[in-house]
mmCIF file of C-alpha atoms in Angstrom:
data_model
loop_
_atom_site.group_PDB
_atom_site.id
_atom_site.type_symbol
_atom_site.label_atom_id
_atom_site.label_comp_id
_atom_site.label_asym_id
_atom_site.label_seq_id
_atom_site.Cartn_x
_atom_site.Cartn_y
_atom_site.Cartn_z
ATOM 1 C CA MET A 1 -9.166 -92.017 -5.407
ATOM 2 C CA LEU A 2 -6.174 -90.408 -4.252
ATOM 3 C CA ILE A 3 -6.968 -86.405 -3.826
ATOM 4 C CA ALA A 4 -4.081 -84.044 -4.687
ATOM 5 C CA THR A 5 -3.946 -80.541 -2.862
ATOM 6 C CA PRO A 6 -1.320 -78.150 -4.336
ATOM 7 C CA GLN A 7 0.772 -76.531 -1.419
ATOM 8 C CA SER A 8 3.689 -73.881 -1.694
ATOM 9 C CA LEU A 9 6.432 -72.613 0.519
ATOM 10 C CA HIS A 10 8.199 -69.295 0.304
ATOM 11 C CA PHE A 11 12.118 -69.238 0.493
ATOM 12 C CA GLU A 12 13.964 -65.646 1.354
ATOM 13 C CA ALA A 13 17.534 -66.756 1.583
ATOM 14 C CA PRO A 14 18.979 -66.585 -1.995
ATOM 15 C CA LEU A 15 19.708 -69.382 -3.943
ATOM 16 C CA PRO A 16 23.163 -69.443 -5.448
ATOM 17 C CA LEU A 17 23.252 -70.892 -8.961
ATOM 18 C CA ARG A 18 25.848 -72.810 -10.896
ATOM 19 C CA SER A 19 25.905 -69.859 -13.430
ATOM 20 C CA GLY A 20 27.260 -67.304 -10.837
ATOM 21 C CA ALA A 21 23.809 -65.792 -10.430
ATOM 22 C CA SER A 22 21.390 -66.154 -7.703
ATOM 23 C CA ILE A 23 17.644 -66.070 -7.163
ATOM 24 C CA ARG A 24 17.022 -63.447 -4.389
ATOM 25 C CA ALA A 25 13.947 -65.176 -3.137
ATOM 26 C CA PHE A 26 11.450 -67.680 -4.586
ATOM 27 C CA ASP A 27 8.459 -69.903 -4.239
ATOM 28 C CA LEU A 28 8.165 -74.001 -4.827
ATOM 29 C CA ALA A 29 5.239 -75.409 -5.478
ATOM 30 C CA PHE A 30 4.687 -78.973 -4.151
ATOM 31 C CA GLU A 31 2.423 -81.579 -3.452
ATOM 32 C CA THR A 32 2.673 -84.730 -0.868
ATOM 33 C CA TYR A 33 0.778 -88.246 -0.962
ATOM 34 C CA GLY A 34 0.531 -90.452 1.893
ATOM 35 C CA THR A 35 1.660 -90.190 5.395
ATOM 36 C CA LEU A 36 4.966 -89.448 6.703
ATOM 37 C CA ASN A 37 5.895 -91.963 9.564
ATOM 38 C CA ALA A 38 6.938 -91.331 13.006
ATOM 39 C CA ASP A 39 10.957 -91.044 12.286
ATOM 40 C CA ARG A 40 10.386 -89.398 8.857
ATOM 41 C CA SER A 41 12.076 -92.490 7.206
ATOM 42 C CA ASN A 42 9.396 -93.152 4.345
ATOM 43 C CA ALA A 43 9.908 -90.157 2.201
ATOM 44 C CA VAL A 44 10.090 -90.447 -1.798
ATOM 45 C CA LEU A 45 10.989 -87.549 -3.714
ATOM 46 C CA ILE A 46 9.502 -87.538 -7.354
ATOM 47 C CA CYS A 47 11.572 -85.516 -9.906
ATOM 48 C CA HIS A 48 9.663 -84.542 -13.132
ATOM 49 C CA ALA A 49 10.700 -84.227 -16.745
ATOM 50 C CA LEU A 50 10.584 -81.383 -19.080
ATOM 51 C CA ASN A 51 6.897 -80.355 -19.407
ATOM 52 C CA ALA A 52 5.469 -81.999 -16.275
ATOM 53 C CA SER A 53 4.982 -80.670 -12.506
ATOM 54 C CA HIS A 54 4.674 -81.469 -9.297
ATOM 55 C CA HIS A 55 1.341 -82.573 -9.822
ATOM 56 C CA VAL A 56 2.376 -86.486 -10.030
ATOM 57 C CA ALA A 57 -0.680 -88.344 -9.040
ATOM 58 C CA GLY A 58 -4.016 -88.584 -7.930
ATOM 59 C CA VAL A 59 -6.655 -85.936 -8.914
ATOM 60 C CA TYR A 60 -7.932 -82.557 -7.658
ATOM 61 C CA ALA A 61 -11.084 -82.277 -5.675
ATOM 62 C CA ASP A 62 -13.330 -80.508 -8.116
ATOM 63 C CA GLN A 63 -11.273 -82.040 -11.178
ATOM 64 C CA PRO A 64 -12.038 -85.464 -11.834
ATOM 65 C CA LYS A 65 -10.246 -85.935 -15.003
ATOM 66 C CA SER A 66 -7.044 -83.976 -13.652
ATOM 67 C CA GLU A 67 -4.895 -87.559 -13.086
ATOM 68 C CA GLY A 68 -1.183 -86.742 -12.178
ATOM 69 C CA TRP A 69 1.557 -87.226 -14.694
ATOM 70 C CA TRP A 70 2.608 -90.600 -13.207
ATOM 71 C CA ASP A 71 -0.609 -91.771 -11.818
ATOM 72 C CA SER A 72 0.002 -94.952 -13.019
ATOM 73 C CA MET A 73 2.940 -95.269 -11.052
ATOM 74 C CA ILE A 74 2.192 -93.545 -7.803
ATOM 75 C CA GLY A 75 -0.669 -94.100 -5.466
ATOM 76 C CA PRO A 76 -2.471 -96.641 -2.929
ATOM 77 C CA GLY A 77 -1.434 -100.014 -4.243
ATOM 78 C CA LYS A 78 0.515 -98.893 -6.840
ATOM 79 C CA PRO A 79 4.317 -99.785 -7.281
ATOM 80 C CA VAL A 80 5.237 -96.405 -5.689
ATOM 81 C CA ASP A 81 2.787 -97.239 -2.444
ATOM 82 C CA THR A 82 1.265 -94.199 -0.944
ATOM 83 C CA ASN A 83 -0.115 -96.526 1.837
ATOM 84 C CA ARG A 84 3.344 -97.120 2.890
ATOM 85 C CA PHE A 85 5.503 -94.226 1.461
ATOM 86 C CA PHE A 86 5.121 -90.180 2.016
ATOM 87 C CA VAL A 87 5.279 -89.163 -1.782
ATOM 88 C CA ILE A 88 6.666 -85.601 -2.698
ATOM 89 C CA GLY A 89 6.452 -84.115 -5.949
ATOM 90 C CA VAL A 90 8.038 -80.495 -6.508
ATOM 91 C CA ASN A 91 7.782 -78.106 -9.035
ATOM 92 C CA ASN A 92 11.076 -76.878 -10.533
ATOM 93 C CA LEU A 93 12.430 -73.248 -10.602
ATOM 94 C CA GLY A 94 11.709 -71.987 -13.699
ATOM 95 C CA SER A 95 8.813 -73.823 -14.516
ATOM 96 C CA CYS A 96 5.342 -72.585 -15.370
ATOM 97 C CA PHE A 97 3.039 -74.357 -12.817
ATOM 98 C CA GLY A 98 3.442 -72.414 -9.635
ATOM 99 C CA SER A 99 7.373 -72.196 -8.633
ATOM 100 C CA THR A 100 8.985 -68.862 -9.377
ATOM 101 C CA GLY A 101 9.634 -68.652 -12.873
ATOM 102 C CA PRO A 102 9.778 -66.396 -15.835
ATOM 103 C CA MET A 103 6.153 -65.296 -15.606
ATOM 104 C CA HIS A 104 6.520 -64.010 -12.046
ATOM 105 C CA ILE A 105 7.606 -60.945 -10.775
ATOM 106 C CA ASN A 106 11.371 -59.972 -11.044
ATOM 107 C CA PRO A 107 11.942 -58.207 -7.386
ATOM 108 C CA ASP A 108 15.090 -56.067 -9.102
ATOM 109 C CA SER A 109 12.549 -54.857 -11.739
ATOM 110 C CA ALA A 110 12.108 -51.172 -11.405
ATOM 111 C CA ASP A 111 8.619 -51.162 -12.759
ATOM 112 C CA GLY A 112 7.018 -54.652 -11.411
ATOM 113 C CA GLN A 113 8.127 -56.695 -14.428
ATOM 114 C CA VAL A 114 7.871 -60.395 -14.739
ATOM 115 C CA TYR A 115 11.387 -62.044 -15.025
ATOM 116 C CA GLY A 116 10.642 -63.116 -18.986
ATOM 117 C CA ALA A 117 13.985 -63.694 -20.246
ATOM 118 C CA ASP A 118 15.729 -62.175 -17.495
ATOM 119 C CA PHE A 119 15.292 -65.214 -15.495
ATOM 120 C CA PRO A 120 18.377 -66.683 -14.357
ATOM 121 C CA VAL A 121 19.674 -69.808 -16.287
ATOM 122 C CA VAL A 122 19.110 -72.823 -14.064
ATOM 123 C CA THR A 123 20.530 -76.266 -13.902
ATOM 124 C CA VAL A 124 19.913 -79.605 -12.903
ATOM 125 C CA GLU A 125 22.146 -79.296 -10.005
ATOM 126 C CA ASP A 126 20.580 -75.762 -9.084
ATOM 127 C CA TRP A 127 16.800 -77.867 -9.002
ATOM 128 C CA VAL A 128 18.470 -80.254 -6.394
ATOM 129 C CA ASP A 129 19.654 -77.426 -4.278
ATOM 130 C CA ALA A 130 16.315 -76.077 -3.982
ATOM 131 C CA GLN A 131 14.652 -79.176 -3.197
ATOM 132 C CA ALA A 132 17.017 -80.061 -0.580
ATOM 133 C CA ARG A 133 15.807 -76.724 0.871
ATOM 134 C CA LEU A 134 12.168 -77.908 0.974
ATOM 135 C CA LEU A 135 12.712 -81.147 2.653
ATOM 136 C CA ASP A 136 14.587 -79.064 5.191
ATOM 137 C CA ARG A 137 11.329 -76.781 5.743
ATOM 138 C CA LEU A 138 9.458 -80.293 5.544
ATOM 139 C CA GLY A 139 11.815 -81.534 8.222
ATOM 140 C CA ILE A 140 13.051 -84.503 6.199
ATOM 141 C CA ARG A 141 16.806 -85.228 6.735
ATOM 142 C CA THR A 142 17.012 -88.684 4.555
ATOM 143 C CA LEU A 143 14.957 -89.835 1.626
ATOM 144 C CA ALA A 144 14.157 -93.440 1.804
ATOM 145 C CA ALA A 145 14.271 -93.020 -2.109
ATOM 146 C CA VAL A 146 14.544 -90.378 -5.032
ATOM 147 C CA MET A 147 13.139 -91.257 -8.233
ATOM 148 C CA GLY A 148 12.314 -89.504 -11.923
ATOM 149 C CA GLY A 149 12.307 -90.573 -15.371
ATOM 150 C CA SER A 150 14.374 -88.491 -18.116
ATOM 151 C CA LEU A 151 15.121 -85.503 -16.710
ATOM 152 C CA GLY A 152 14.028 -86.313 -13.522
ATOM 153 C CA GLY A 153 16.392 -89.054 -13.418
ATOM 154 C CA MET A 154 19.188 -86.668 -14.136
ATOM 155 C CA GLN A 155 18.089 -85.064 -10.741
ATOM 156 C CA ALA A 156 17.598 -88.574 -8.943
ATOM 157 C CA LEU A 157 21.283 -89.020 -10.147
ATOM 158 C CA ALA A 158 22.274 -85.643 -9.278
ATOM 159 C CA TRP A 159 20.948 -85.970 -5.687
ATOM 160 C CA THR A 160 23.247 -89.001 -4.833
ATOM 161 C CA LEU A 161 26.225 -86.907 -5.740
ATOM 162 C CA GLN A 162 25.330 -83.635 -3.832
ATOM 163 C CA TYR A 163 23.731 -85.080 -0.861
ATOM 164 C CA PRO A 164 25.180 -88.638 -0.710
ATOM 165 C CA SER A 165 23.972 -89.143 2.893
ATOM 166 C CA ARG A 166 20.886 -87.641 2.500
ATOM 167 C CA VAL A 167 19.476 -90.602 -0.209
ATOM 168 C CA SER A 168 18.982 -94.201 0.882
ATOM 169 C CA ARG A 169 17.735 -95.526 -2.943
ATOM 170 C CA ALA A 170 17.662 -93.971 -6.126
ATOM 171 C CA VAL A 171 15.381 -94.992 -8.966
ATOM 172 C CA VAL A 172 16.723 -93.577 -12.922
ATOM 173 C CA VAL A 173 14.257 -94.705 -15.381
ATOM 174 C CA ALA A 174 14.763 -93.689 -19.087
ATOM 175 C CA SER A 175 17.871 -91.586 -18.357
ATOM 176 C CA ALA A 176 21.241 -90.936 -19.180
ATOM 177 C CA PRO A 177 24.646 -89.213 -17.759
ATOM 178 C CA ASN A 178 24.611 -86.493 -20.184
ATOM 179 C CA LEU A 179 22.948 -85.628 -23.715
ATOM 180 C CA THR A 180 24.360 -86.858 -26.796
ATOM 181 C CA ALA A 181 25.090 -84.092 -29.555
ATOM 182 C CA GLU A 182 22.015 -85.390 -31.374
ATOM 183 C CA ASN A 183 19.856 -84.833 -28.211
ATOM 184 C CA ILE A 184 21.469 -81.300 -27.820
ATOM 185 C CA ALA A 185 20.747 -80.672 -31.373
ATOM 186 C CA PHE A 186 16.825 -81.541 -31.336
ATOM 187 C CA ASN A 187 16.760 -79.020 -28.389
ATOM 188 C CA GLU A 188 18.674 -76.477 -30.191
ATOM 189 C CA VAL A 189 16.004 -76.555 -33.224
ATOM 190 C CA ALA A 190 13.223 -76.649 -30.823
ATOM 191 C CA ARG A 191 14.697 -73.614 -28.903
ATOM 192 C CA ARG A 192 15.398 -71.768 -32.577
ATOM 193 C CA ALA A 193 11.708 -72.401 -33.228
ATOM 194 C CA ILE A 194 10.829 -70.353 -30.237
ATOM 195 C CA THR A 195 13.123 -67.462 -30.552
ATOM 196 C CA THR A 196 12.686 -66.903 -34.052
ATOM 197 C CA ASP A 197 8.779 -66.224 -33.601
ATOM 198 C CA PRO A 198 8.003 -63.148 -34.458
ATOM 199 C CA ASP A 199 5.805 -62.917 -31.077
ATOM 200 C CA PHE A 200 8.693 -63.966 -28.918
ATOM 201 C CA HIS A 201 10.116 -60.253 -28.632
ATOM 202 C CA GLY A 202 13.535 -61.217 -27.015
ATOM 203 C CA GLY A 203 11.662 -63.305 -24.439
ATOM 204 C CA HIS A 204 9.460 -60.392 -23.036
ATOM 205 C CA PHE A 205 6.275 -61.302 -25.055
ATOM 206 C CA TYR A 206 4.517 -60.652 -21.917
ATOM 207 C CA ARG A 207 4.774 -56.961 -22.324
ATOM 208 C CA HIS A 208 3.431 -57.354 -25.802
ATOM 209 C CA GLY A 209 0.248 -59.354 -24.660
ATOM 210 C CA VAL A 210 1.117 -62.086 -27.113
ATOM 211 C CA VAL A 211 2.598 -65.704 -26.899
ATOM 212 C CA PRO A 212 4.583 -67.147 -29.669
ATOM 213 C CA LYS A 213 2.374 -69.964 -30.111
ATOM 214 C CA ARG A 214 3.921 -70.560 -33.510
ATOM 215 C CA GLY A 215 7.348 -71.576 -32.233
ATOM 216 C CA LEU A 216 6.072 -73.571 -28.931
ATOM 217 C CA ARG A 217 3.717 -75.538 -31.430
ATOM 218 C CA ILE A 218 7.008 -76.521 -33.589
ATOM 219 C CA ALA A 219 9.019 -77.230 -30.709
ATOM 220 C CA ARG A 220 6.578 -79.497 -29.131
ATOM 221 C CA MET A 221 6.172 -81.290 -32.285
ATOM 222 C CA ILE A 222 9.981 -81.808 -32.834
ATOM 223 C CA GLY A 223 10.257 -82.999 -29.240
ATOM 224 C CA HIS A 224 6.893 -85.351 -29.057
ATOM 225 C CA ILE A 225 8.448 -87.393 -32.577
ATOM 226 C CA THR A 226 11.510 -88.002 -30.445
ATOM 227 C CA TYR A 227 9.390 -89.679 -27.512
ATOM 228 C CA LEU A 228 7.772 -92.064 -29.795
ATOM 229 C CA SER A 229 9.408 -95.228 -31.472
ATOM 230 C CA ASP A 230 9.255 -95.946 -35.031
ATOM 231 C CA ASP A 231 7.140 -98.919 -34.695
ATOM 232 C CA VAL A 232 4.511 -97.128 -32.261
ATOM 233 C CA MET A 233 4.186 -94.572 -35.048
ATOM 234 C CA ASN A 234 3.719 -97.107 -37.735
ATOM 235 C CA ALA A 235 1.179 -99.349 -35.560
ATOM 236 C CA LYS A 236 -0.514 -95.883 -34.932
ATOM 237 C CA PHE A 237 -0.880 -93.831 -38.086
ATOM 238 C CA GLY A 238 1.034 -95.908 -40.556
ATOM 239 C CA ARG A 239 0.506 -94.041 -43.915
ATOM 240 C CA GLN A 240 -3.311 -93.746 -43.013
ATOM 241 C CA LEU A 241 -4.615 -90.373 -44.932
ATOM 242 C CA ARG A 242 -6.468 -87.861 -42.772
ATOM 243 C CA HIS A 243 -9.416 -88.056 -44.650
ATOM 244 C CA ALA A 244 -11.341 -91.462 -45.639
ATOM 245 C CA VAL A 245 -11.092 -93.081 -48.991
ATOM 246 C CA GLN A 246 -14.100 -92.115 -50.780
ATOM 247 C CA ASP A 247 -13.637 -94.351 -53.572
ATOM 248 C CA ALA A 248 -11.351 -97.575 -52.675
ATOM 249 C CA ALA A 249 -11.235 -98.423 -56.752
ATOM 250 C CA ALA A 250 -9.761 -94.716 -57.428
ATOM 251 C CA SER A 251 -6.274 -94.838 -58.653
ATOM 252 C CA THR A 252 -5.166 -92.022 -55.783
ATOM 253 C CA ASP A 253 -6.982 -90.398 -52.642
ATOM 254 C CA TYR A 254 -4.189 -87.675 -52.197
ATOM 255 C CA ARG A 255 -4.921 -84.157 -52.305
ATOM 256 C CA TYR A 256 -1.524 -83.299 -53.862
ATOM 257 C CA SER A 257 -1.213 -80.118 -51.575
ATOM 258 C CA THR A 258 2.336 -79.164 -49.787
ATOM 259 C CA GLN A 259 0.051 -76.954 -47.044
ATOM 260 C CA ASP A 260 -2.801 -78.929 -46.206
ATOM 261 C CA VAL A 261 -2.872 -81.786 -43.676
ATOM 262 C CA GLU A 262 -2.711 -84.720 -45.785
ATOM 263 C CA PHE A 263 -1.733 -87.595 -42.925
ATOM 264 C CA GLN A 264 -2.798 -88.549 -39.675
ATOM 265 C CA ILE A 265 0.572 -88.336 -38.306
ATOM 266 C CA GLU A 266 0.599 -84.574 -39.281
ATOM 267 C CA SER A 267 -2.700 -84.560 -37.806
ATOM 268 C CA TYR A 268 -1.512 -85.722 -34.584
ATOM 269 C CA LEU A 269 1.499 -83.936 -34.531
ATOM 270 C CA ARG A 270 -0.251 -80.527 -35.002
ATOM 271 C CA TYR A 271 -2.689 -81.546 -32.125
ATOM 272 C CA GLN A 272 -0.128 -81.894 -29.418
ATOM 273 C CA GLY A 273 1.650 -78.772 -30.764
ATOM 274 C CA ASP A 274 -1.818 -77.115 -30.486
ATOM 275 C CA LYS A 275 -2.378 -78.236 -26.921
ATOM 276 C CA PHE A 276 1.110 -77.536 -25.759
ATOM 277 C CA ALA A 277 1.082 -74.072 -27.066
ATOM 278 C CA ASP A 278 -2.005 -73.107 -24.717
ATOM 279 C CA TYR A 279 -0.577 -73.975 -21.396
ATOM 280 C CA PHE A 280 3.282 -73.953 -21.689
ATOM 281 C CA ASP A 281 5.764 -71.028 -21.259
ATOM 282 C CA ALA A 282 8.154 -70.241 -23.968
ATOM 283 C CA ASN A 283 10.542 -69.097 -21.660
ATOM 284 C CA THR A 284 10.425 -72.224 -19.272
ATOM 285 C CA TYR A 285 11.112 -74.548 -22.343
ATOM 286 C CA LEU A 286 14.201 -72.770 -23.126
ATOM 287 C CA LEU A 287 15.710 -73.248 -19.707
ATOM 288 C CA ILE A 288 14.503 -76.693 -19.157
ATOM 289 C CA THR A 289 15.690 -77.686 -22.185
ATOM 290 C CA ARG A 290 19.096 -75.816 -21.481
ATOM 291 C CA ALA A 291 19.158 -77.531 -18.091
ATOM 292 C CA LEU A 292 19.042 -81.149 -20.227
ATOM 293 C CA ASP A 293 22.146 -79.654 -22.371
ATOM 294 C CA TYR A 294 24.366 -78.392 -19.396
ATOM 295 C CA PHE A 295 23.720 -82.039 -17.203
ATOM 296 C CA ASP A 296 27.203 -83.756 -17.354
ATOM 297 C CA PRO A 297 28.444 -84.925 -14.162
ATOM 298 C CA ALA A 298 31.905 -86.174 -15.891
ATOM 299 C CA ARG A 299 32.614 -83.190 -17.301
ATOM 300 C CA THR A 300 34.960 -81.801 -14.283
ATOM 301 C CA PHE A 301 36.455 -85.191 -13.954
ATOM 302 C CA GLY A 302 38.100 -85.382 -17.486
ATOM 303 C CA GLY A 303 34.819 -87.219 -18.955
ATOM 304 C CA SER A 304 35.149 -89.982 -16.407
ATOM 305 C CA LEU A 305 31.810 -91.044 -15.251
ATOM 306 C CA THR A 306 33.333 -93.656 -12.918
ATOM 307 C CA GLN A 307 35.075 -90.860 -10.912
ATOM 308 C CA ALA A 308 32.241 -88.439 -11.029
ATOM 309 C CA LEU A 309 29.913 -91.295 -9.305
ATOM 310 C CA ALA A 310 32.482 -91.902 -6.680
ATOM 311 C CA PRO A 311 30.641 -89.567 -3.966
ATOM 312 C CA ALA A 312 27.255 -91.615 -4.458
ATOM 313 C CA ARG A 313 26.525 -93.983 -1.718
ATOM 314 C CA SER A 314 22.885 -95.023 -2.346
ATOM 315 C CA LYS A 315 21.733 -98.154 -3.586
ATOM 316 C CA PHE A 316 20.467 -97.651 -7.244
ATOM 317 C CA LEU A 317 17.764 -99.310 -9.706
ATOM 318 C CA LEU A 318 18.270 -98.083 -13.451
ATOM 319 C CA VAL A 319 15.294 -98.849 -15.955
ATOM 320 C CA SER A 320 15.654 -98.340 -19.686
ATOM 321 C CA PHE A 321 13.660 -99.277 -22.552
ATOM 322 C CA VAL A 322 14.582 -101.011 -25.766
ATOM 323 C CA THR A 323 12.872 -98.921 -28.376
ATOM 324 C CA ASP A 324 13.821 -95.785 -26.387
ATOM 325 C CA TRP A 325 16.603 -94.092 -28.920
ATOM 326 C CA ARG A 326 16.332 -90.946 -27.260
ATOM 327 C CA PHE A 327 17.844 -91.965 -24.350
ATOM 328 C CA ALA A 328 19.199 -95.766 -25.223
ATOM 329 C CA PRO A 329 19.621 -98.477 -22.704
ATOM 330 C CA SER A 330 23.276 -98.004 -23.911
ATOM 331 C CA ARG A 331 23.339 -94.605 -21.842
ATOM 332 C CA SER A 332 21.911 -96.392 -18.808
ATOM 333 C CA ARG A 333 24.264 -98.960 -19.182
ATOM 334 C CA GLU A 334 27.126 -96.339 -18.822
ATOM 335 C CA ILE A 335 25.777 -95.511 -15.518
ATOM 336 C CA VAL A 336 25.198 -98.948 -14.300
ATOM 337 C CA LYS A 337 29.031 -99.664 -15.298
ATOM 338 C CA ALA A 338 30.244 -96.525 -13.597
ATOM 339 C CA LEU A 339 28.251 -97.196 -10.679
ATOM 340 C CA LEU A 340 29.658 -100.995 -10.636
ATOM 341 C CA ASP A 341 33.557 -99.814 -11.076
ATOM 342 C CA ASN A 342 32.506 -97.886 -7.836
ATOM 343 C CA GLN A 343 31.204 -101.113 -6.057
ATOM 344 C CA ARG A 344 27.901 -99.590 -5.660
ATOM 345 C CA ASP A 345 24.725 -101.586 -4.989
ATOM 346 C CA VAL A 346 22.794 -101.591 -8.819
ATOM 347 C CA SER A 347 20.026 -103.207 -10.254
ATOM 348 C CA TYR A 348 19.203 -102.678 -13.924
ATOM 349 C CA ALA A 349 16.400 -103.665 -15.973
ATOM 350 C CA GLU A 350 16.101 -103.373 -19.820
ATOM 351 C CA ILE A 351 12.072 -103.634 -20.982
ATOM 352 C CA ASP A 352 11.646 -104.641 -24.387
ATOM 353 C CA ALA A 353 8.463 -102.020 -24.348
ATOM 354 C CA PRO A 354 7.629 -101.056 -27.968
ATOM 355 C CA HIS A 355 6.694 -97.337 -26.816
ATOM 356 C CA GLY A 356 9.882 -95.690 -27.232
ATOM 357 C CA HIS A 357 10.769 -92.829 -24.621
ATOM 358 C CA ASP A 358 7.152 -92.227 -23.645
ATOM 359 C CA ALA A 359 7.531 -95.925 -21.848
ATOM 360 C CA PHE A 360 8.628 -94.791 -18.861
ATOM 361 C CA LEU A 361 5.238 -92.817 -18.217
ATOM 362 C CA LEU A 362 2.966 -96.079 -19.129
ATOM 363 C CA ASP A 363 1.572 -98.732 -17.629
ATOM 364 C CA ASP A 364 3.881 -101.466 -18.540
ATOM 365 C CA VAL A 365 3.342 -104.744 -16.431
ATOM 366 C CA ARG A 366 6.925 -105.723 -16.485
ATOM 367 C CA TYR A 367 8.445 -102.199 -15.744
ATOM 368 C CA HIS A 368 6.351 -101.535 -12.963
ATOM 369 C CA SER A 369 6.759 -105.273 -11.410
ATOM 370 C CA VAL A 370 10.488 -104.070 -11.287
ATOM 371 C CA VAL A 371 9.537 -100.974 -9.821
ATOM 372 C CA ARG A 372 7.457 -102.311 -7.286
ATOM 373 C CA SER A 373 9.566 -105.012 -6.184
ATOM 374 C CA TYR A 374 12.434 -102.629 -5.685
ATOM 375 C CA LEU A 375 10.290 -100.533 -3.605
ATOM 376 C CA ASP A 376 8.968 -103.535 -1.674
ATOM 377 C CA SER A 377 12.128 -104.709 -0.384
ATOM 378 C CA LEU A 378 13.118 -100.688 0.655
ATOM 379 C CA ALA A 379 9.521 -100.783 2.437
ATOM 380 C CA ALA A 380 10.706 -103.952 4.501
ATOM 381 C CA GLU A 381 13.932 -101.845 5.176
ATOM 382 C CA VAL A 382 12.417 -98.712 6.339
ATOM 383 C CA GLY A 383 9.479 -100.699 8.197
ATOM 384 C CA VAL A 384 6.453 -99.631 6.788
#
């Protein structure tokens, strides 16, 4: 079993942000797995998605059920093999799992208050800049690969544009070159659920000793619906009622209530919402969904993704899933086409998995075989 050890580094130099603001000093939480080889050429950076963290694999020594969020993908003998690669997971700025974020003390506060809503808006590009500083401190100049799914895939793509000479390969899974209007709309409804919660207090709820759990629950319920496919929802829940039928011959077993939980899918969503509201920070949710909205490398090139991706020099693997309607395969194919237009080395796999967007987190044999094969060839190049 892979044992994970949380680590943290402090950075004193201000980090300029795309918004024009800056973070004066900050900490980054991270974990590493495997061993860095002598010439430091086997490092793989894993970028996390919305509600994940730097804990990507393994378990903590005193918590046997604390598997990392991508434990099926990363570890000894797994597709991202920690017997060969030195894997790094970093918690992004603005998160609530150890890196500097809204729950930390604002150094500019006269009375020692936490940032709360005053934490500056961060972007995917800002996260990549912070990650680059971490790698500098670790003495890693070039990444064998950068890899991520969903929002993590956007970061992987951004790495190839901001630091093209520092990335050998990029693995972009279930991602997109920007969000569609529908995706931005889902994010906005979720944010409004949070900001209109009476316990939100303009983002400074910490001072009031409360948490906007009602808003967080709804935000998570909305998001979770978009992560699953219709087929998976029907197979798992269908129209099953929460309470078992007492009399199969009865004309109905409905309770006819607008307030009670009737269907199992309702119960499931409420469970997911309750669990999420107990561990996630509301201001972090606002920041990360906004970073998703803002990501659009083609924006400064008149919408031309081909021009936007011209600086990239790495080799690419893109993976999408047929039933993923939030980050549909067509969005990955946009990236593939733009890279081919620039004559870049691109591999692409479209997996017919039934699980929707969540498929990138799951143990699908075909998906894992694609990643394993791609990283096997990388290992041969690196000599590990």
